[in-house]
CSV table of C-alpha atoms in Angstrom, one decimal:
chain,number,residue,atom,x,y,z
U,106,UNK,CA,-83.9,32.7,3.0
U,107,UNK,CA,-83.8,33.8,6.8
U,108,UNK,CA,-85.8,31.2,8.5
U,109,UNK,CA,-85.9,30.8,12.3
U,110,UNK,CA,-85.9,27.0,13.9
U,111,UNK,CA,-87.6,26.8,17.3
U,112,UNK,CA,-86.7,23.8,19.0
U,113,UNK,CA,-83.1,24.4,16.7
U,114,UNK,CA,-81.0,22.4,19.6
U,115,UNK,CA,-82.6,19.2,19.4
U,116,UNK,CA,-81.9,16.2,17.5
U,117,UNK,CA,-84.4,17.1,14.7
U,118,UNK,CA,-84.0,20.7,15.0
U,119,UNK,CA,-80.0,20.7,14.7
U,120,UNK,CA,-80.2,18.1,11.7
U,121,UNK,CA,-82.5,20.9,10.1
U,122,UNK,CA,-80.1,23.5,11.3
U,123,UNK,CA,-76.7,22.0,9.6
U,124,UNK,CA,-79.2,21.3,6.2
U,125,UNK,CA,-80.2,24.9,6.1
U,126,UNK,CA,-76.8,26.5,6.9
U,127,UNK,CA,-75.3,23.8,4.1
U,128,UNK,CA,-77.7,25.3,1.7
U,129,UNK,CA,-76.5,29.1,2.9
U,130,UNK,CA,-79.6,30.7,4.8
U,131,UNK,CA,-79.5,32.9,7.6
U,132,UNK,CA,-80.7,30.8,10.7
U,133,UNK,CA,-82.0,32.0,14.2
U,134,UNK,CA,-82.0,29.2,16.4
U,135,UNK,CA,-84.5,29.4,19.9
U,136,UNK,CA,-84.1,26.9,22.4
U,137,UNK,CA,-84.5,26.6,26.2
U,138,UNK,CA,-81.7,23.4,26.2
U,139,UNK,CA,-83.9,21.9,28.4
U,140,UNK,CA,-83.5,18.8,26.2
U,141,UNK,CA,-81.8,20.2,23.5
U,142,UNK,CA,-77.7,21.0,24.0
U,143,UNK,CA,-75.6,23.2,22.7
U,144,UNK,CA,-73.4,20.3,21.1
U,145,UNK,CA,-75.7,19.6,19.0
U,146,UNK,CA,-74.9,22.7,17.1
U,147,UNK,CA,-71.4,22.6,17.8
U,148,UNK,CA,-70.8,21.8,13.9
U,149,UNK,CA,-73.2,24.7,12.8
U,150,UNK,CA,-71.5,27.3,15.1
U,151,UNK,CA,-68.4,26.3,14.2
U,152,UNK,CA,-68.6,26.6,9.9
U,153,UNK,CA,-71.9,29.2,10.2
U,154,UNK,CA,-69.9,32.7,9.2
U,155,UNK,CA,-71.9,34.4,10.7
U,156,UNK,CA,-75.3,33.1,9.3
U,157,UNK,CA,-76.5,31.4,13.2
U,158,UNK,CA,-77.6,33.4,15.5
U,159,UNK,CA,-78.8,31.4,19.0
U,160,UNK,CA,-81.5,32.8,21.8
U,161,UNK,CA,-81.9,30.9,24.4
U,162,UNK,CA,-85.5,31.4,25.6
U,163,UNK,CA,-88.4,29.0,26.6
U,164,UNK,CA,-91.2,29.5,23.8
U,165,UNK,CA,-93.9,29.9,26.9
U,166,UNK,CA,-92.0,33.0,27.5
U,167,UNK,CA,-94.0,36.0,25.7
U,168,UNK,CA,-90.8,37.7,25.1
U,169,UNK,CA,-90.6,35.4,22.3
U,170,UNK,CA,-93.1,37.6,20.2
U,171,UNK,CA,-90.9,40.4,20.5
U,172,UNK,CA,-87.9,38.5,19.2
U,173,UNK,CA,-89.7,36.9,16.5
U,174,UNK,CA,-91.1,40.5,15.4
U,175,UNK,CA,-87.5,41.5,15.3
U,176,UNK,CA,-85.7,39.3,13.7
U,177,UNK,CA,-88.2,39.0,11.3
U,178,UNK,CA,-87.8,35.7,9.6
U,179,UNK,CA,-89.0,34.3,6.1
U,180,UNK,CA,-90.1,31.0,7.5
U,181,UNK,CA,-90.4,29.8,11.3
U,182,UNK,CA,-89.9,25.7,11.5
U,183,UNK,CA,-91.6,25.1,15.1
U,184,UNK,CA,-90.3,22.0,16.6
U,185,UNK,CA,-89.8,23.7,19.8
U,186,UNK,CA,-92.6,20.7,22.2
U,187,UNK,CA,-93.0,18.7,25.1
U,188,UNK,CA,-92.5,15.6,23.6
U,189,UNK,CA,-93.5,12.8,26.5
U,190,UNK,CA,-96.6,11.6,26.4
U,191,UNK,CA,-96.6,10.5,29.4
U,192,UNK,CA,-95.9,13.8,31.1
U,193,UNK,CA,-98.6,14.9,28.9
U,194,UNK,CA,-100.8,12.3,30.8
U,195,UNK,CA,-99.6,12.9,33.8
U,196,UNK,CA,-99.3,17.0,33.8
U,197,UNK,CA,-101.7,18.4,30.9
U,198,UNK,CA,-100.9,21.7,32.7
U,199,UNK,CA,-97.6,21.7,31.5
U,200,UNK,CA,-98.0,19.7,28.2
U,201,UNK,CA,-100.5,22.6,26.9
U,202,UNK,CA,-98.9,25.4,27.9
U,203,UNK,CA,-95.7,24.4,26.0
U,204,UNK,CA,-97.3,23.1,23.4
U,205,UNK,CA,-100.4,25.4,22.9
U,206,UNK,CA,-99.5,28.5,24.8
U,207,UNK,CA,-95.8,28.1,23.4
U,208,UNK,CA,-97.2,27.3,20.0
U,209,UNK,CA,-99.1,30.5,19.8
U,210,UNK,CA,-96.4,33.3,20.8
U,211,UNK,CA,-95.0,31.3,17.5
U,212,UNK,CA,-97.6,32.3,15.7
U,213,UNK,CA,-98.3,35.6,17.0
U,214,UNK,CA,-94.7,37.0,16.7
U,215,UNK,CA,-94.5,35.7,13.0
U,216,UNK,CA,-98.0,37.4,12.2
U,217,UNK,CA,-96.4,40.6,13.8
U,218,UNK,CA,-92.6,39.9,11.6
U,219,UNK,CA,-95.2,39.0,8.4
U,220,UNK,CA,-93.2,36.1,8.2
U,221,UNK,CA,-94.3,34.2,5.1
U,222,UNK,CA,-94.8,30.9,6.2
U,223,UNK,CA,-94.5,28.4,9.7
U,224,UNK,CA,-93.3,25.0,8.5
U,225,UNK,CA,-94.9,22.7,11.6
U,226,UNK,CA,-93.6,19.4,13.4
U,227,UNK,CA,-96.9,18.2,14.0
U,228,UNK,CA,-97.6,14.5,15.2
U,229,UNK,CA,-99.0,11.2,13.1
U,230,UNK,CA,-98.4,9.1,16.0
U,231,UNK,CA,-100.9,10.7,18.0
U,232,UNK,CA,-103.4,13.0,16.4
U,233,UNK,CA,-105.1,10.3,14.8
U,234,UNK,CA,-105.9,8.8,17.8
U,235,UNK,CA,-105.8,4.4,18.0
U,236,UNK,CA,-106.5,3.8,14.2
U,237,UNK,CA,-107.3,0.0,13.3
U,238,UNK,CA,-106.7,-2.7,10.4
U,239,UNK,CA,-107.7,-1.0,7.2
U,240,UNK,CA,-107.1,2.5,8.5
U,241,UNK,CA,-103.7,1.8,8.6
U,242,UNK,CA,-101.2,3.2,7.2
U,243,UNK,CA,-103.1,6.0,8.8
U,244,UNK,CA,-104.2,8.8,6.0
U,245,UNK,CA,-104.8,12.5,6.6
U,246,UNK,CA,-108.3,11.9,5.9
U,247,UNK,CA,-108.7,10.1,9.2
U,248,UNK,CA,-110.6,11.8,12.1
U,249,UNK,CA,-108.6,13.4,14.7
U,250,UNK,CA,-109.1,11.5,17.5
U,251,UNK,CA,-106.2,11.9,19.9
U,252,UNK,CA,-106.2,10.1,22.8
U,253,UNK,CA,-103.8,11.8,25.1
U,254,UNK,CA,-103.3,15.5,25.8
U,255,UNK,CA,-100.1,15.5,24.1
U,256,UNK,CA,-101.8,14.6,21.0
U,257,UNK,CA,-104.8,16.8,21.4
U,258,UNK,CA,-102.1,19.6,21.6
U,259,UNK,CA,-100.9,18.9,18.1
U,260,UNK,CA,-104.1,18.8,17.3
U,261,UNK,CA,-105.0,22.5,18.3
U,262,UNK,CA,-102.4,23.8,17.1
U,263,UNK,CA,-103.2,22.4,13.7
U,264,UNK,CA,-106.5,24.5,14.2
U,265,UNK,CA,-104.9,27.5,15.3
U,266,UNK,CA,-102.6,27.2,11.8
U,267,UNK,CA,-105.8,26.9,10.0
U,268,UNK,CA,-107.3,30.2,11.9
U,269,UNK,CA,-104.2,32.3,11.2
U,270,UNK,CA,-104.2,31.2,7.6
U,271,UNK,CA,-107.6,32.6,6.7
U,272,UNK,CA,-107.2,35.7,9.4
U,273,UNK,CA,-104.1,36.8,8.7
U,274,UNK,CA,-103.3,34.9,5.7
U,275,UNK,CA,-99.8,33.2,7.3
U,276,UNK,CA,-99.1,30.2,5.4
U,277,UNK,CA,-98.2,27.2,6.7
U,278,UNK,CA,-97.8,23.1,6.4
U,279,UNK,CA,-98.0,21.1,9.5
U,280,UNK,CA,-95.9,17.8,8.9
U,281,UNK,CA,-97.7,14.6,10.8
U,282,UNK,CA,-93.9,12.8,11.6
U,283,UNK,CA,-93.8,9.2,12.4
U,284,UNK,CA,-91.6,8.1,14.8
U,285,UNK,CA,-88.2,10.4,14.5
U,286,UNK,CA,-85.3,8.6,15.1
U,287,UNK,CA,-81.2,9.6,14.4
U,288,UNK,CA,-78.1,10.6,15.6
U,289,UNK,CA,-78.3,13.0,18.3
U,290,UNK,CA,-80.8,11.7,20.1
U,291,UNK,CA,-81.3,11.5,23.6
U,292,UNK,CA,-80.5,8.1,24.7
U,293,UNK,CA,-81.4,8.6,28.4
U,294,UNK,CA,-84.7,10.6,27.9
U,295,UNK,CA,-88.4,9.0,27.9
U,296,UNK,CA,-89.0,9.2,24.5
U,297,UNK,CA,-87.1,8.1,21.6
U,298,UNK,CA,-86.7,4.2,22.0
U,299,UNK,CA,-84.1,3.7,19.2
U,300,UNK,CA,-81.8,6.3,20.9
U,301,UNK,CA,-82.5,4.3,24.1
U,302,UNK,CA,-82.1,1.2,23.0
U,303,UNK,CA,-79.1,2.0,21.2
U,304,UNK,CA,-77.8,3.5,24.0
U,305,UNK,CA,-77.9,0.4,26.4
U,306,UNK,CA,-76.9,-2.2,23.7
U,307,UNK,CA,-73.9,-0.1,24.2
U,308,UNK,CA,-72.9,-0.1,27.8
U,309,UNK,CA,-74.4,-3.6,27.8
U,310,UNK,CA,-77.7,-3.1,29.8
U,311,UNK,CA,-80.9,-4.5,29.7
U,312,UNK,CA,-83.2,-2.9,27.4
U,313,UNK,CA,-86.8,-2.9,28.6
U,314,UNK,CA,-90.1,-3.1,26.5
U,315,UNK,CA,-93.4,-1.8,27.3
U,316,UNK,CA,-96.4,-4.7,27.6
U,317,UNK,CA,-95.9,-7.3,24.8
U,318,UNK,CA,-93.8,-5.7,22.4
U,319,UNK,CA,-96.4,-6.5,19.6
U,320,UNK,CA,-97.0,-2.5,19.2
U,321,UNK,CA,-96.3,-0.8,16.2
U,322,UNK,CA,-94.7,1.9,15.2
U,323,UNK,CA,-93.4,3.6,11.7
U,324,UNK,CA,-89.8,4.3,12.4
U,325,UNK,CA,-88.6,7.3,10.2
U,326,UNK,CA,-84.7,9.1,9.7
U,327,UNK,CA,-84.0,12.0,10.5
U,328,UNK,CA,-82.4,13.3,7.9
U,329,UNK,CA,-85.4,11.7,5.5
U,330,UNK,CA,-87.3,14.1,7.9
U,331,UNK,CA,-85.4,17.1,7.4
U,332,UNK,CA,-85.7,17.0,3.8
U,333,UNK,CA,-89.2,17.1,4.0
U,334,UNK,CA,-89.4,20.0,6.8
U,335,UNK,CA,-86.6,22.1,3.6
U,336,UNK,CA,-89.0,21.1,0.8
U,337,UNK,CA,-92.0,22.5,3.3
U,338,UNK,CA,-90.5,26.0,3.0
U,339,UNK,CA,-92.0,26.3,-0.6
U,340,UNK,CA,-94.6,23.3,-1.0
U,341,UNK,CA,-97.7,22.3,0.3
U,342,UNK,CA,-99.4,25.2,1.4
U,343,UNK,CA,-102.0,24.6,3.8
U,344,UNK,CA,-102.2,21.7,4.4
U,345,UNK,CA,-101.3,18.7,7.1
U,346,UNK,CA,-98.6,15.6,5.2
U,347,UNK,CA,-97.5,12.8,7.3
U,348,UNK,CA,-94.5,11.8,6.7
U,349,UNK,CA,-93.6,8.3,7.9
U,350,UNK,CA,-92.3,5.4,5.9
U,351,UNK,CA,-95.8,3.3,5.5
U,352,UNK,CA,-94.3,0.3,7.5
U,353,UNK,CA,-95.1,-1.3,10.7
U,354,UNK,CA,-92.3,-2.4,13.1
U,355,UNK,CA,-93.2,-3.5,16.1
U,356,UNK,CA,-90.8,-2.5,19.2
U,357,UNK,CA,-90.1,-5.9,19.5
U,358,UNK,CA,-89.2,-6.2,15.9
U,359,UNK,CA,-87.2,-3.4,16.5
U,360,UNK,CA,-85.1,-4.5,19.4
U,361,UNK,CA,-84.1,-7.6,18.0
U,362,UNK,CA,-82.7,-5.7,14.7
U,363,UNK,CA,-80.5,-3.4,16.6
U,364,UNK,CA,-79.4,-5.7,19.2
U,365,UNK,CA,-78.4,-8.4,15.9
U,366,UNK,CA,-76.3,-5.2,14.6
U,367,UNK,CA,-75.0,-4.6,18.2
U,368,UNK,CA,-74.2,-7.9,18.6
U,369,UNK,CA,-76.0,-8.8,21.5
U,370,UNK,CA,-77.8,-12.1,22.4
U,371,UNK,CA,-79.9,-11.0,25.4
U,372,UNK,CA,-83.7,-10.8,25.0
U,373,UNK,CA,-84.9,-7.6,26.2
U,374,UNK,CA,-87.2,-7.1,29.9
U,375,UNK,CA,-91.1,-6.5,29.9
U,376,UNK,CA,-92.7,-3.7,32.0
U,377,UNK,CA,-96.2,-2.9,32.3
U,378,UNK,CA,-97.9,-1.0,29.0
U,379,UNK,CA,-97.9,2.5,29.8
U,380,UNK,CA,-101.2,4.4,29.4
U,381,UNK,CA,-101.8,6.8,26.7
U,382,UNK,CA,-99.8,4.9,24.4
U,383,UNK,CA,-101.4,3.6,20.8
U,384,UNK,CA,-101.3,-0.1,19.8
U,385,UNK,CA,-100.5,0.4,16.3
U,386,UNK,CA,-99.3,3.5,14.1
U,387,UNK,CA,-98.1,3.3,10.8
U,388,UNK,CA,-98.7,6.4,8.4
U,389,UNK,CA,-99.4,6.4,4.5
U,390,UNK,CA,-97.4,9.6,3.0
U,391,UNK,CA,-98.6,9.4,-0.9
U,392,UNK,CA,-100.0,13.1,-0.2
U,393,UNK,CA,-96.4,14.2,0.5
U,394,UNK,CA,-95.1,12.6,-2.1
U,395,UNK,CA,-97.8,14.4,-4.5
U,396,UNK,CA,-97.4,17.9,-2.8
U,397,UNK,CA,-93.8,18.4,-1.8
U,398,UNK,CA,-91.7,15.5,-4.1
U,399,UNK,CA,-90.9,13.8,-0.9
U,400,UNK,CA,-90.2,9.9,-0.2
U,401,UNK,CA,-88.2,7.9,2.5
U,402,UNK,CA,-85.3,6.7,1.4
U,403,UNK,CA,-83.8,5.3,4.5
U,404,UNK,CA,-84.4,1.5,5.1
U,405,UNK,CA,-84.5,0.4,9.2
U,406,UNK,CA,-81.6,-1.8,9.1
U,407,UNK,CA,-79.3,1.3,7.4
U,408,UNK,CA,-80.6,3.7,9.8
U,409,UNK,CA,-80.4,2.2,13.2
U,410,UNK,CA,-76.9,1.2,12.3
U,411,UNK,CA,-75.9,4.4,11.6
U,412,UNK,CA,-77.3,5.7,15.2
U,413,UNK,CA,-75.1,2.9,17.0
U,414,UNK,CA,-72.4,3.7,15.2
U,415,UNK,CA,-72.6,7.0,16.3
U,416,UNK,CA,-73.3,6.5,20.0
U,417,UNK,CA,-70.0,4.1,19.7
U,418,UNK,CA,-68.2,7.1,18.5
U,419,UNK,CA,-69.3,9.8,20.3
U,420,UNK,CA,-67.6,11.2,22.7
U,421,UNK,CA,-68.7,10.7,26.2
């Protein structure tokens, strides 16, 4: 398979990178490195033979089409986002013309290539709006209701897979993803609080929690992730699958895990709640299980000790 992986420098996208290359397909990596680095792929470029090939292009930039017509790729992953949703609150400018405008020169270069199919990272913390008791874990059944732009982006784009698949007859499975968490993570960004936290349980600073900390979140692995974005490729045409683990954590839950494994005592500091934000997520991911053969496998403890381990060994 010759699959292209927008977004192929990030934390998600590399994982997928090094799965696809292990499994010998021809990869095309785009990626702006405005978050995503070049280390991330330092693995990939080193043991590719030849299979990776890098373009480092913004996906607003229409030039993208072209490459996308040219290289011609079997399947397009698109993880390539703005992925704050507070700058999505705060600029919804910028937040839609990544994610929408950016979204569709996707699209509109693999309709050109007749690429087969456009695997997307689609959101399940946010397209769903602020579901409640028994709406939780959330289903794909449940209304759309996004309450921030970032989320309404997802949610477009969604439609605009839909409108492609029955104009042009692209094919393609949008992936709701919980919360994403795993090595190579930012641990200085804005989003990504397992990163964050990880990273200042290391260097011994105070970790800070948003409002009470009784907000909930479904906490997923990467590489549990990545499995499902591979299995994508050939499964579950049409159609949106979350894929999250089912279980609630709350952030306050989740800090005192990782600071146990870390072996820190400290409680963490409050901050004000930050707008845009939803009280509780959790996502049910039976539909993904029936359409692609996919289930978690990796348990919160297991995983957030592997990403301190490997902040405690990576090299500054």
């Amino acid at each position: 398979m010759h699959a292209l992986v927008t977004g192929g420098a990030g934390f998600i996208g590399s994982t997928l990178v090094d799965r696809l290359l292990a499994e010998g397909h021809e990869v095309d990596v785009v990626d702006d490195l405005s978050s995503g680095s070049m280390a991330n792929l330092a693995d990939a470029r080193a043991g590719a033979d030849h299979k990776l090939n890098f373009h480092r292009m913004d996906i607003r930039d229409a030039a993208l089409v072209e490459l996308i017509e040219r290289r011609r790729p079997e399947v397009i992953f698109h993880l390539a986002a703005q992925i704050d949703v507070r700058v999505s609150v705060a600029d919804p400018v910028l937040d839609a013309s990544i994610n929408v405008i950016g979204s569709l020169h996707v699209l509109e270069g693999a309709r050109r290539a007749g690429t087969r199919k456009v695997v997307f990272a689609s959101s399940g913390g946010t397209i769903y709006g602020a579901p409640e008791g028994d709406d939780l874990p959330t289903k794909e059944s449940h209304p759309q209701e996004p309450i921030s732009p970032y989320g309404v982006a997802k949610k477009v784009v969604g439609d605009y897979l839909h409108a492609y698949r029955e104009l042009h007859q692209l094919e393609y499975t949008a992936l709701a993803l919980a919360n994403v968490y795993g090595p190579r993570q930012d641990p200085h960004g804005e989003a990504g609080v397992v990163a964050i936290f990880a990273g200042r349980l290391l260097a011994g600073e105070p970790c800070t929690v948003f409002g009470d900390g009784g907000q909930t979140r479904d906490y997923v692995y990467v590489d549990d992730v990545v499995d499902a974005f591979v299995r994508a490729a050939e499964k579950g045409g049409g159609l949106l699958l979350n894929i999250g683990t089912g279980v609630e954590t709350s952030v306050t839950e989740l800090y005192t895990t990782m600071a146990k494994v870390a072996g820190v005592d400290d409680p963490p500091v409050h901050a004000e709640a930050r707008a845009g934000e939803v009280p509780r997520s959790s996502l049910d991911a039976g539909r993904a299980e029936i359409h692609l053969g996919w289930t978690p496998w990796t348990d919160l403890a297991t995983g957030t000790g592997a990403v301190l381990e490997y902040f405690r060994t990576k090299p500054s």
